[in-house]
Coordinates of C-alpha atoms and ligand atoms in Angstrom, one line a residue:
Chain A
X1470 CA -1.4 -56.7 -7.9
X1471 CA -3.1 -59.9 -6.3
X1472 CA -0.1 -61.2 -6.8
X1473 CA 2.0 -58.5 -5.0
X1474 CA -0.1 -58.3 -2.2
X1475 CA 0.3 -62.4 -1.9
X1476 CA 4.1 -62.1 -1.5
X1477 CA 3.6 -58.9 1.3
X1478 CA 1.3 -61.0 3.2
X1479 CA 3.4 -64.3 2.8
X1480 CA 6.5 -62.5 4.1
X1481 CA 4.7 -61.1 7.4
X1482 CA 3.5 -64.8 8.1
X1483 CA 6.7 -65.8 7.5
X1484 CA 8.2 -63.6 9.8
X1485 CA 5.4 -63.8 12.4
X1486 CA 6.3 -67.7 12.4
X1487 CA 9.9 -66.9 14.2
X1488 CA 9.8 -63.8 15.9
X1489 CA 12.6 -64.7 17.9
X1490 CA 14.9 -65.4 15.1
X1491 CA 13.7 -62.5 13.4
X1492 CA 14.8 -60.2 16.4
X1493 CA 17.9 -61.8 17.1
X1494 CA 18.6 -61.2 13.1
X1495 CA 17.9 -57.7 13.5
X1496 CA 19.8 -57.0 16.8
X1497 CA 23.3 -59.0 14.5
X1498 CA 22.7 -56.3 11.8
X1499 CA 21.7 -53.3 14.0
X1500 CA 25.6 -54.2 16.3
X1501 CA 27.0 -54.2 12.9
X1502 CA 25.6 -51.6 11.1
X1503 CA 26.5 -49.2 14.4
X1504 CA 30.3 -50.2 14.5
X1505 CA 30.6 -49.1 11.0
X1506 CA 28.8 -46.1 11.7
X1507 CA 30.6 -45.1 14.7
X1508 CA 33.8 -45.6 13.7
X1509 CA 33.5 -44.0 10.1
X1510 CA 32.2 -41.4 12.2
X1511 CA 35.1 -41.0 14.7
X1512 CA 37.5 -41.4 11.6
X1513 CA 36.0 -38.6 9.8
X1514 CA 35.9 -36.3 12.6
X1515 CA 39.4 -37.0 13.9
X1516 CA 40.6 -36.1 10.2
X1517 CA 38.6 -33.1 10.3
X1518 CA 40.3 -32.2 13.4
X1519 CA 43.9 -32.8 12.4
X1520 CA 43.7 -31.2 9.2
X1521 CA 42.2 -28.1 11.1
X1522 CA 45.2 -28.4 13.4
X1523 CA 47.2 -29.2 10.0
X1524 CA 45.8 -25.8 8.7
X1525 CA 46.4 -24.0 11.9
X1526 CA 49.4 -23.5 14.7
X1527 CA 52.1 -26.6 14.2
X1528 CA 54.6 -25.1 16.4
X1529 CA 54.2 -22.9 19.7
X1530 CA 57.1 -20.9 20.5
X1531 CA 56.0 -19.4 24.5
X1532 CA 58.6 -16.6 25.1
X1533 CA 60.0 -16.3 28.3
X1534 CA 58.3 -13.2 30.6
X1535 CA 61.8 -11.4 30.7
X1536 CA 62.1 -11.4 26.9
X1537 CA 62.1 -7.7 25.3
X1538 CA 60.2 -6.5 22.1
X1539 CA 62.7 -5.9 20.3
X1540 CA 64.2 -9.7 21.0
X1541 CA 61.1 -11.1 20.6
X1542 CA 60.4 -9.2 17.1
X1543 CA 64.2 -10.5 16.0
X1544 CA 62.8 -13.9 16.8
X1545 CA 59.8 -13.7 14.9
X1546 CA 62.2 -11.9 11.9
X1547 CA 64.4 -15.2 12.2
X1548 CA 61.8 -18.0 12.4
X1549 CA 59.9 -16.0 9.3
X1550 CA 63.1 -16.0 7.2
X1551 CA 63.4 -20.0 7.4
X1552 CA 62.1 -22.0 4.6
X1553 CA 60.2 -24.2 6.2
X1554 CA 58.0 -21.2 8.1
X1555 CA 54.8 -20.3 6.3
X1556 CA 53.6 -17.5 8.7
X1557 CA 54.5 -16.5 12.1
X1558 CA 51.9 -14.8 14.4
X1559 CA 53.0 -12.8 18.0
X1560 CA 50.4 -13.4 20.8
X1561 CA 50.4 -11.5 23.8
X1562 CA 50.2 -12.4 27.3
X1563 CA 46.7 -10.0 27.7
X1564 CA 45.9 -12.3 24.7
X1565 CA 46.5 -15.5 25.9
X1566 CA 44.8 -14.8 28.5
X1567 CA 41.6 -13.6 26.8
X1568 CA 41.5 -17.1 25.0
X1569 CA 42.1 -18.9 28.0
X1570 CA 38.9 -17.0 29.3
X1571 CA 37.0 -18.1 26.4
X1572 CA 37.8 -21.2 26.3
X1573 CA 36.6 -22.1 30.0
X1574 CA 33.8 -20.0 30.5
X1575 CA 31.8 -22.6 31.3
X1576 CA 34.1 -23.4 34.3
X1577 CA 34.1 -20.1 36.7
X1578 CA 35.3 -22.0 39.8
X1579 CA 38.2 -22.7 37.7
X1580 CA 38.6 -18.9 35.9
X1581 CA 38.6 -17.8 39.8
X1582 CA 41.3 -19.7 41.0
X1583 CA 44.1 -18.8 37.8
X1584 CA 46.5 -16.1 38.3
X1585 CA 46.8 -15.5 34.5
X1586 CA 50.2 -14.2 35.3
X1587 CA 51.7 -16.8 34.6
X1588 CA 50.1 -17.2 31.0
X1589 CA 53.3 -16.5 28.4
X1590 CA 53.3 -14.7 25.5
X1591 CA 53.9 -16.8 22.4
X1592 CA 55.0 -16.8 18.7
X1593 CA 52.2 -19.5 17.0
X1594 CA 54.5 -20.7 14.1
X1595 CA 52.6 -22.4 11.1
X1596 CA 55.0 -24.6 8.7
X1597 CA 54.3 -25.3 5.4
X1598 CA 54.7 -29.0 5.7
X1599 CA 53.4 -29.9 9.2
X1600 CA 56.0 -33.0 9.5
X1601 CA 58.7 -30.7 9.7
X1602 CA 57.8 -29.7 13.6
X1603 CA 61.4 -31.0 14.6
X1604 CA 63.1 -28.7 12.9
X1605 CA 62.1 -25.7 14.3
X1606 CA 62.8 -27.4 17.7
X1607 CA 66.3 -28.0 16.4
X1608 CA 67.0 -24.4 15.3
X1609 CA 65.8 -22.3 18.4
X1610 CA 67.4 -24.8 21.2
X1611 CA 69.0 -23.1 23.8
X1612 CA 67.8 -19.5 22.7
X1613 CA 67.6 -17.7 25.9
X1614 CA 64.0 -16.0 24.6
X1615 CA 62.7 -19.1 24.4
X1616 CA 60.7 -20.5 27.6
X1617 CA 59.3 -23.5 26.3
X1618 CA 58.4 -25.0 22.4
X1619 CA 55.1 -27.2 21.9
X1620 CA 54.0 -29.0 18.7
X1621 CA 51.3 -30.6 18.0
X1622 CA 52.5 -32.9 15.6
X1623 CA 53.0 -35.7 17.9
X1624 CA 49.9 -35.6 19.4
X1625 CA 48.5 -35.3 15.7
X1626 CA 50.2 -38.7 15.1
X1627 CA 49.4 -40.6 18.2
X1628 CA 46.1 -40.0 17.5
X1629 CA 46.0 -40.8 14.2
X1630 CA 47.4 -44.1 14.5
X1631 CA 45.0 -44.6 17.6
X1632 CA 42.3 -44.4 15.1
X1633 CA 43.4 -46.8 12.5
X1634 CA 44.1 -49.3 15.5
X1635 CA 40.4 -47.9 16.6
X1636 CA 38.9 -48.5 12.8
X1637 CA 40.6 -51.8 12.0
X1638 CA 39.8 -54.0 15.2
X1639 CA 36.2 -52.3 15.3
X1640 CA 35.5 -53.5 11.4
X1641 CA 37.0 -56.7 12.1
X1642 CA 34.0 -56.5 15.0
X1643 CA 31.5 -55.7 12.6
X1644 CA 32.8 -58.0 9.8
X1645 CA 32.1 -61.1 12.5
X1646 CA 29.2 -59.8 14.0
X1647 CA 27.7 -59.1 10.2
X1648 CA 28.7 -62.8 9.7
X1649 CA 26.8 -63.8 12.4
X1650 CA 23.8 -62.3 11.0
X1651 CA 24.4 -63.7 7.8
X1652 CA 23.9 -67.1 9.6
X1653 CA 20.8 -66.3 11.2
X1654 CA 19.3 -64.6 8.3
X1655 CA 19.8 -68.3 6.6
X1656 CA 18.5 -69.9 9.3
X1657 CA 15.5 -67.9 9.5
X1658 CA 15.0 -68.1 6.2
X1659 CA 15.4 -72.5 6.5
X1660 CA 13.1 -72.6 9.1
X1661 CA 10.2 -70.7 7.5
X1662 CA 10.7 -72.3 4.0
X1663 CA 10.6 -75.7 5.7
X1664 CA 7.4 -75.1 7.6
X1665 CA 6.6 -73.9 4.3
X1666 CA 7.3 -76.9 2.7
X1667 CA 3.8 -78.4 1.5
X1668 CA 3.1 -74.9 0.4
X1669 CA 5.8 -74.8 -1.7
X1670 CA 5.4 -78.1 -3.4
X1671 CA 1.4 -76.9 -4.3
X1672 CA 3.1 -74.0 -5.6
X1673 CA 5.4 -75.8 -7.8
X1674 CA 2.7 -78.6 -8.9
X1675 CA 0.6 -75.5 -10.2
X1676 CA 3.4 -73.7 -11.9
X1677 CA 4.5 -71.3 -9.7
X1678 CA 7.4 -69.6 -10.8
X1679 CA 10.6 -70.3 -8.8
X1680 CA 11.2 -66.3 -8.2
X1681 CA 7.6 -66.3 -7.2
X1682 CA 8.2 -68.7 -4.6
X1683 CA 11.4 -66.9 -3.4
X1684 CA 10.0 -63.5 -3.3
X1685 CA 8.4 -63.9 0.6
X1686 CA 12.2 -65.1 1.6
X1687 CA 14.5 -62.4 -0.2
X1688 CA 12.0 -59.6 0.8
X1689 CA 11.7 -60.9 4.4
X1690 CA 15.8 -61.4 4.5
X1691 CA 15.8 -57.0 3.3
X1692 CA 13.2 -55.9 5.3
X1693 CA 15.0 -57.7 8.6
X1694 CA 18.6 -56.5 6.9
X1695 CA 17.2 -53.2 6.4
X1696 CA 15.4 -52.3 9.7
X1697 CA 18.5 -53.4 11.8
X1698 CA 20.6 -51.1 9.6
X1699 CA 18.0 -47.9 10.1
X1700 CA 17.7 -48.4 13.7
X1701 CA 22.0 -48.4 13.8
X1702 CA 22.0 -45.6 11.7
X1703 CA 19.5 -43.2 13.7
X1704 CA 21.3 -44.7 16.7
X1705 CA 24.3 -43.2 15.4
X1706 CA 23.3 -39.8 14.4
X1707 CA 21.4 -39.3 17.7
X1708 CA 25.0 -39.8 19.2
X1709 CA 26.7 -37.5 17.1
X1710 CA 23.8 -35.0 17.9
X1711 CA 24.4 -35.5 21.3
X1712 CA 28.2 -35.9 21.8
X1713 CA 28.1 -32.1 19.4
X1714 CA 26.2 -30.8 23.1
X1715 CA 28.6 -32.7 25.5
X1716 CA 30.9 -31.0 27.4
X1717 CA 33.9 -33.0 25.8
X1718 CA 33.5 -31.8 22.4
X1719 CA 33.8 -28.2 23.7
X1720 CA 37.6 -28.2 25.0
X1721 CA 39.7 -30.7 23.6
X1722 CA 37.7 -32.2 20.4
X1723 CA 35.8 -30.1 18.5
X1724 CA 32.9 -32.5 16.9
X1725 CA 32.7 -31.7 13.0
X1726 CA 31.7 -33.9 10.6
X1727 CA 30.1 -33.1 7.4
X1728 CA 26.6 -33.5 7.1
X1729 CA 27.4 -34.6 3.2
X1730 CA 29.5 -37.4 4.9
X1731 CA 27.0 -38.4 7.1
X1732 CA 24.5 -38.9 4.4
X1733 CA 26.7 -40.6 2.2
X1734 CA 27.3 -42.6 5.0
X1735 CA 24.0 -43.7 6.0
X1736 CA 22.7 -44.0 2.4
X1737 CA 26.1 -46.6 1.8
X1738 CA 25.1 -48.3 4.5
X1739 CA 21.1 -49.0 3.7
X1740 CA 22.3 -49.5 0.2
X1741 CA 24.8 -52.5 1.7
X1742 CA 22.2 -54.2 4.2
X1743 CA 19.8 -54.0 0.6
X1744 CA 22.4 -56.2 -1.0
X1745 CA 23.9 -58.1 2.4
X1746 CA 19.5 -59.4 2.6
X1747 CA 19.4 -60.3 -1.1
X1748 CA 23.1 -62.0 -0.8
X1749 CA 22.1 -63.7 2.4
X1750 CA 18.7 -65.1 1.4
X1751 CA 20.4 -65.8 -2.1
X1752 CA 22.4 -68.7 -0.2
X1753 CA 19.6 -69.5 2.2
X1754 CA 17.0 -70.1 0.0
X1755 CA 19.3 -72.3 -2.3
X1756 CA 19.8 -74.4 1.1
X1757 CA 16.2 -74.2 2.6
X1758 CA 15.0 -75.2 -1.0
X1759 CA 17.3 -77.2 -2.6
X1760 CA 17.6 -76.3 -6.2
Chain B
X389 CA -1.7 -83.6 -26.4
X390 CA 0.4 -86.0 -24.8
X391 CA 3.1 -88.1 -26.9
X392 CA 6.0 -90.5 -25.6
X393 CA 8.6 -91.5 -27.8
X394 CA 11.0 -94.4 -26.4
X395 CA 10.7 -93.0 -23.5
X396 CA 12.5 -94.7 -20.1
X397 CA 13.6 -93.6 -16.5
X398 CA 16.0 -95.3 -14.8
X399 CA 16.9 -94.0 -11.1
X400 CA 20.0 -93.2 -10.2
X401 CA 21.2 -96.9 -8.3
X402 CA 19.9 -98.8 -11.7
X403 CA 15.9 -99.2 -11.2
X404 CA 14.1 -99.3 -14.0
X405 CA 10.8 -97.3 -13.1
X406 CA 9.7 -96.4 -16.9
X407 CA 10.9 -98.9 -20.1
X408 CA 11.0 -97.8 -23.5
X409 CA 7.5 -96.9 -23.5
X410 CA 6.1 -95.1 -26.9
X411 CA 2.2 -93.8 -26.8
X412 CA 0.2 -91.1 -27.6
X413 CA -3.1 -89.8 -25.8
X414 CA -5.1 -87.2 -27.8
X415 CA -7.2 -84.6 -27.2
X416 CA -10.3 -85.0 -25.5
X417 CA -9.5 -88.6 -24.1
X418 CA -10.4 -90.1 -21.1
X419 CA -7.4 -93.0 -20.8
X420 CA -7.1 -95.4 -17.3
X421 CA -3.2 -96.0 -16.4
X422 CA -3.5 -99.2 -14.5
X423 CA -0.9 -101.8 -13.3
X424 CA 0.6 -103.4 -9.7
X425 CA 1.7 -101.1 -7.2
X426 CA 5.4 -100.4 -8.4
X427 CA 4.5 -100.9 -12.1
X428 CA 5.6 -97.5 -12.9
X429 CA 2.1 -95.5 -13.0
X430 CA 3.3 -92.8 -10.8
X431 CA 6.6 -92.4 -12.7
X432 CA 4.7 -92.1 -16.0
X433 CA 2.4 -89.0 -14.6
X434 CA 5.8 -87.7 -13.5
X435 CA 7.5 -87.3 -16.6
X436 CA 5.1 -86.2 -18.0
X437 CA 5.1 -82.7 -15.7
X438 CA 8.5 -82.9 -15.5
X439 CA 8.7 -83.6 -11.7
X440 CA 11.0 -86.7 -13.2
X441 CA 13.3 -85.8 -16.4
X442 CA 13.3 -89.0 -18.7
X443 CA 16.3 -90.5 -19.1
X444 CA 15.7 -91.1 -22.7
X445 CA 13.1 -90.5 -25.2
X446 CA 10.6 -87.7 -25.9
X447 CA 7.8 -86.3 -24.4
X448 CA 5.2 -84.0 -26.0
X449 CA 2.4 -82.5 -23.4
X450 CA -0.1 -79.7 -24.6
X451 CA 2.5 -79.0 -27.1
X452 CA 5.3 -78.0 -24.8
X453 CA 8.6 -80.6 -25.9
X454 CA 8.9 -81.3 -22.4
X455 CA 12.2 -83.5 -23.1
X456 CA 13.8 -80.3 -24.6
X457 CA 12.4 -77.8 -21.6
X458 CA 14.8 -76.1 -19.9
X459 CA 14.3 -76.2 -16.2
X460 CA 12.7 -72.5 -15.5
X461 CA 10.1 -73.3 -17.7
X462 CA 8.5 -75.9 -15.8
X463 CA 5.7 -73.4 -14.3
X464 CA 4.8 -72.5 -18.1
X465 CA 4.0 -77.1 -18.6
X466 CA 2.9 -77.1 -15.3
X467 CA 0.7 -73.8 -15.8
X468 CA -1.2 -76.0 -18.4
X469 CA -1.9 -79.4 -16.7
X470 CA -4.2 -80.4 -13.4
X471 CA -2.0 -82.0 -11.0
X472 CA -3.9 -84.4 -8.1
X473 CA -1.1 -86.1 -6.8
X474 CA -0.6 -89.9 -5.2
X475 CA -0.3 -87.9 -1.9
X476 CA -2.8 -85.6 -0.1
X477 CA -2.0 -81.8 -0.9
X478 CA -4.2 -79.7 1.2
X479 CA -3.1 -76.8 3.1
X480 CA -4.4 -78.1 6.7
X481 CA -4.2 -74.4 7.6
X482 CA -6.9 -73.3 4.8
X483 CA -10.2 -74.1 4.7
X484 CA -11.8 -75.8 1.8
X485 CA -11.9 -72.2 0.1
X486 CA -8.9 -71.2 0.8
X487 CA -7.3 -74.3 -0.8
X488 CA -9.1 -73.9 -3.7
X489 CA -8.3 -70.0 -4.3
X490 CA -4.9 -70.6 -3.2
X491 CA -3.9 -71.7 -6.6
X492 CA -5.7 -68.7 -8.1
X493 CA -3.9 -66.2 -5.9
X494 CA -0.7 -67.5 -7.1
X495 CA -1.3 -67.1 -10.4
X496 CA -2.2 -63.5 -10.4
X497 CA -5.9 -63.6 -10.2
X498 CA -8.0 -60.5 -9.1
X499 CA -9.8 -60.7 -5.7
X500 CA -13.2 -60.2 -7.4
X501 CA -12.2 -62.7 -10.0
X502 CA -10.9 -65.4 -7.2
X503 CA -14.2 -65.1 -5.4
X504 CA -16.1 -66.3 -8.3
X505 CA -13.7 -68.8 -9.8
X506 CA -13.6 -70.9 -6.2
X507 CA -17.8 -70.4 -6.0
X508 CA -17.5 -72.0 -9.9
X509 CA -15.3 -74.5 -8.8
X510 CA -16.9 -75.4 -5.3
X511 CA -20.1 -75.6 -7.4
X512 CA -18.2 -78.5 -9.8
X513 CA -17.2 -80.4 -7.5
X514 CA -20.2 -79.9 -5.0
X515 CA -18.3 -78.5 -1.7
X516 CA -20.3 -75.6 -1.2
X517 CA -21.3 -77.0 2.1
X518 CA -17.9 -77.7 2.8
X519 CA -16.2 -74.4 1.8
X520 CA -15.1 -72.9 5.6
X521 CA -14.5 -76.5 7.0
X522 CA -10.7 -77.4 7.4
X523 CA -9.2 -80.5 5.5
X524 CA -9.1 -82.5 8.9
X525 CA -12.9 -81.8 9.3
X526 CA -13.6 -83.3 5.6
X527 CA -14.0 -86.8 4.4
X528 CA -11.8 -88.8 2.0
X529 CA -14.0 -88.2 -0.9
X530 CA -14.6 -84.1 0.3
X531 CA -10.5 -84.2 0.4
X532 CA -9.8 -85.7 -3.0
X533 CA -13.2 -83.0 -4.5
X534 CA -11.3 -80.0 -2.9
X535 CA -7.6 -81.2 -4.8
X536 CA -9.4 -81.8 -8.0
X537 CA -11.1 -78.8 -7.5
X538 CA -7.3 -76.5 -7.3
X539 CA -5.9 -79.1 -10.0
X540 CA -8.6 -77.5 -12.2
X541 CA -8.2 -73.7 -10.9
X542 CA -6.1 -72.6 -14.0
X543 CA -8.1 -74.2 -16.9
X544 CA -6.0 -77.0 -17.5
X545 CA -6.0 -78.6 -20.9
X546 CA -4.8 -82.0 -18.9
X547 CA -5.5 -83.4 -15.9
X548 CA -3.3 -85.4 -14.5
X549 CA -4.8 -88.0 -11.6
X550 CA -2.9 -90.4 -9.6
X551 CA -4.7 -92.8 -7.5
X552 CA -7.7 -90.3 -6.8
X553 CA -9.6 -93.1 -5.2
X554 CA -7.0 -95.2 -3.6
X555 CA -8.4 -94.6 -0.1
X556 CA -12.1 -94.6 -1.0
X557 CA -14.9 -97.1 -0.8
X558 CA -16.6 -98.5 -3.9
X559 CA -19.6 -95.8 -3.9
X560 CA -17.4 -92.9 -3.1
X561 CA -14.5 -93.8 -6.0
X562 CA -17.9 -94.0 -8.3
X563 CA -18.6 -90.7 -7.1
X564 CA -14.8 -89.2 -8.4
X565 CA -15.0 -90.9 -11.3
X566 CA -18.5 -89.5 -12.5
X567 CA -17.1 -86.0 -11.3
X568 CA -13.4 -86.8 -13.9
X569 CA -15.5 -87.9 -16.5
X570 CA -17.8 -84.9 -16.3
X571 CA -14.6 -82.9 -16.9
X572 CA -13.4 -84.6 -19.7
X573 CA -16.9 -84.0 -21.2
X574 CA -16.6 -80.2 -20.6
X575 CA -13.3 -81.1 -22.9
X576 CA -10.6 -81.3 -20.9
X577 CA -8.5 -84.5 -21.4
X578 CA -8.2 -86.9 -18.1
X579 CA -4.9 -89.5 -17.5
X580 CA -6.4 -91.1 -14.2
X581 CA -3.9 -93.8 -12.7
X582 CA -5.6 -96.5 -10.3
X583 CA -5.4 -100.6 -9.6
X584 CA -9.0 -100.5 -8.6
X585 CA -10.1 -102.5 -11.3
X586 CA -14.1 -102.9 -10.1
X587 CA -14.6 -99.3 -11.2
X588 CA -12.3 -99.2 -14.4
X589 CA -14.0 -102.0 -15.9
X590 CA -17.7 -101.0 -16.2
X591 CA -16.6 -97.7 -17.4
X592 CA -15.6 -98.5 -21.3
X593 CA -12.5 -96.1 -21.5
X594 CA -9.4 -96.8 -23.1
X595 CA -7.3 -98.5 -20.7
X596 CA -3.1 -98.1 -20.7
X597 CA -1.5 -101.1 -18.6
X598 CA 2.0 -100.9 -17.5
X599 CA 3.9 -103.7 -15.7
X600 CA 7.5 -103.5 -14.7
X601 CA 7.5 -100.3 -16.8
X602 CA 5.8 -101.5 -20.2
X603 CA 3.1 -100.8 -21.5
X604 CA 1.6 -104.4 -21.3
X605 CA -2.0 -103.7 -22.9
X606 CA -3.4 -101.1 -24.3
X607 CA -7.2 -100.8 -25.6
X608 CA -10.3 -98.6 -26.4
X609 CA -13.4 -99.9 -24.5
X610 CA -10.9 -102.1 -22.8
X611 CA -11.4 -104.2 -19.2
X612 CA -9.1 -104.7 -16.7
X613 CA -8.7 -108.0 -14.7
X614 CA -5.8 -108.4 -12.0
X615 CA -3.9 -111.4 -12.8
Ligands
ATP2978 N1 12.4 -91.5 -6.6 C1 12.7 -92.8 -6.8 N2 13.9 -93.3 -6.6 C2 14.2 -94.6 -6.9 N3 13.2 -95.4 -7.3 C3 12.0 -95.0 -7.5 C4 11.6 -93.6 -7.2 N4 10.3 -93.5 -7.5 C5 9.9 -94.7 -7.9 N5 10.9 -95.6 -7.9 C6 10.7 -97.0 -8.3 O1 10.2 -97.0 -9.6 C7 9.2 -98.1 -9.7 C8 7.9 -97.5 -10.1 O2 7.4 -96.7 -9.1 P1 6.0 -95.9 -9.2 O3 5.9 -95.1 -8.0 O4 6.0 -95.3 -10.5 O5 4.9 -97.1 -9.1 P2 3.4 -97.1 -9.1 O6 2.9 -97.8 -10.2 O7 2.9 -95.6 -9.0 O8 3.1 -97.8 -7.7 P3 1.8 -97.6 -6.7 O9 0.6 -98.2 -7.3 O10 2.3 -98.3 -5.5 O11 1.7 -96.1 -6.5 C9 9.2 -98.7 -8.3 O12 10.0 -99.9 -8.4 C10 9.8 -97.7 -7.4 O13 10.5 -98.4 -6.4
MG2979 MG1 1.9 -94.5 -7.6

């Protein structure tokens, strides 16, 4: 107990000793805990958003206005009977524009000014694999029904391989700017152990043992690992949290991302800035002590 | 409690600090280590808490086979031996009672239980006066008290003292001595190195001489005269 409360008291003086270094320690590991954050984040919710679109519409046939029900029905009959086609769902133009309504109500000025005329009727095709969009392209060109054909499989893969570019340089971010704080944290760790360095040759003349002596440094290097990593993470949620209420994530991006992810994510990350402080003042100490 | 066995240490470069030197100090004993400066007295103290690692021979302390310790057991020898080193180790930042209870702290002590122990200790050595003054504010003799005072803070069954009253004048050395030798009476065994020969002499202890790291004399009720 006296012994415990020796090592907690040591590490605050330690840490009182460079302030400076202490905060510029935890600003390195708070950058680089909040890039991974972030961009796990983004990851995860773009993938939740493409496999909803994966779930849902792949293909949108709009039908021209002049098309009649019965041509429309032998459409849908047709596009059902290929293999490729899971389900096929009609959607009229009083429905179209009912979800067009819905989803700008929070513009009026903009509700005011369509004439939802000109909103088409469509066939929503879902395909059992989604890759296939092209085919169905293929197969209805030049049908005289047809008005226009959307997929959202390129889109899907634009923005999936923006998000690996997005993940990759941003961890190669937060890999240098982790290194960077795995320099300071030594440094830190050099400069209090040398102005430390009487006290640490008592210690060892009265039989101190050498874990003893280390304690103040590898708890100081997790506590300054650990509070930049906490600050990143609550960062981070309060983002999410906030970009769930921004206007953005209402149209184009819906934000979902598991609350199990998030926690797994936050508790790998305070988990990894536990072991980035004991790896850092591992090395440090060895160099600030020399043995 | 302390046995050397052909023991020598030669530094890395060839110097020859410690030369084949076999001996044996036993319990209880109050032994002088004297010699020139560079005879080897600090090098001897050294070996035996391991601070140097003999480069052949053995070494016996408290009945730890210091030769054959491996290296994280140092605090367990050093755990059992006073240490007052050749150089000043006070804290400058810690008062006289800090310095003192610093060594308890480390190893474990309760609060209540340091409080006492430093009160025993500043009683021993008679710095009760001097408990809140700083090292700078102390004299040489008050310095070398308080050190003696922490080499003693874990019951030592050895106490190891080099130089103790290198930079003291005649009636303050007397002073340090009377305070070691009242500490070997209470029983614990006392290695004190020094070239002050005006106090060794009158004091009828057994005397160990080294010169270019050999022992060159070594008597009971012995004198020592520089030559
Ligand atoms: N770390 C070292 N590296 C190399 N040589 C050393 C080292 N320590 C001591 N020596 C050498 O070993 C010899 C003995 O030194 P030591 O310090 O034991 O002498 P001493 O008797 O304590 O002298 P003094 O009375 O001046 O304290 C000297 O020649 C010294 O130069
Ligand atoms: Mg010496």
């Amino acid at each position: 107990m006296g012994k415990f409360s020796y090592v907690l008291k040591n590490t605050l003086v330690n840490m009182r000793r460079t302030p400076l270094l202490v905060f510029a320690t935890i600003i390195a590991v708070l950058i680089s805990s909040f890039l991974v954050f972030t961009t796990l984040s983004a990851r995860s919710i773009v993938q939740n958003n493409t496999l909803r679109w994966q779930n849902g519409i792949h293909v949108v046939v709009f039908l021209d206005d002049r098309v009649t029900t019965t041509a429309h029905k032998q459409l849908q009959t047709s596009l059902e009977s290929y293999p490729e086609v899971r389900t096929v769902d009609y959607f009229s133009k009083p429905e179209a524009e009912e979800e067009f309504k819905n989803l700008f109500r929070d513009q009026p000025e903009l509700l005011a000014e369509v004439d939802y005329e000109i909103l088409p009727a469509s066939l929503r095709v879902n395909l059992n694999d989604p890759s296939n969009y092209e085919l169905i392209t293929e197969r209805l060109e030049g049908n005289p029904a047809v008005k226009e054909i959307r997929s959202s499989g390129e889109a899907i893969e634009r923005l999936l391989s923006l998000t690996d570019t997005l993940v990759i340089s941003a961890s190669a971010f937060a890999l240098l700017i982790g290194f960077a704080a795995f320099i300071l944290i030594i440094n830190t760790l050099r400069l209090a152990a040398y102005s430390k360095k009487k006290e640490i040759k008592i210690m060892r003349l009265i039989g101190a043992s050498s874990t003893y002596i280390r304690l103040p440094f590898i708890i100081e290097a997790v506590i300054e690992s650990l509070i930049g990593t906490s600050i990143a993470v609550g960062f981070g949620w309060a983002l999410i949290e906030y970009s769930k209420s921004s206007v953005v994530a209402d149209s184009i991006f819906d934000i979902t991302i598991s609350d199990d992810y998030l926690i797994f994510l936050t508790i790998s990350l305070l988990m990894s800035s536990i072991i980035f402080g004991l790896f850092a003042s591992f090395v440090g100490i060895r160099k600030a002590l020399n043995d | 409690m302390i046995s050397l066995k052909n023991v020598s240490l030669v530094f890395q470069g060839g110097s020859v600090a410690i030369s084949n030197i076999s001996t044996e100090i036993k319990e209880g004993e109050f032994v002088y280590l004297v010699g020139h400066s560079g005879s080897g007295k600090s090098s001897f103290m050294k070996l035996l808490y391991k601070e140097y690692i003999a480069t052949k021979g053995e070494i016996e302390v408290a009945n730890i086979d210091v030769s054959n310790l491996p290296r994280w057991k140092t605090p367990l020898l050093r755990r059992k031996i006073g240490i007052v080193t050749q150089e000043p180790q006070l804290l400058e930042s810690r008062n006289t009672f800090e310095n003192i209870s610093f060594a308890l702290e480390i190893m474990g002590n309760l609060p209540e239980e340091i409080e006492t122990k430093t009160n025993t200790l500043l009683d021993l050595v008679e710095l009760n006066d001097c408990a809140f003054k700083y090292p700078g504010q102390l004299s040489g003799g008050e310095q070398t008290r308080a050190i003696i005072a922490r080499a003693l803070a874990n019951n030592p069954v050895v106490l190891l003292c080099d130089e103790p009253t290198g930079n003291l004048d005649p009636d303050l050395s007397i002073q340090i001595i009377s305070l070691l030798e009242k500490i070997n009476r209470a029983g614990t065994t006392v290695l004190m190195a020094t070239h002050d020969s005006s106090i060794v002499n009158r004091r009828k202890k057994r005397i160990i001489e080294l010169k270019d790291g050999k022992v060159k004399r070594d008597e009971l009720n012995g004198s020592y005269v520089v030559r």
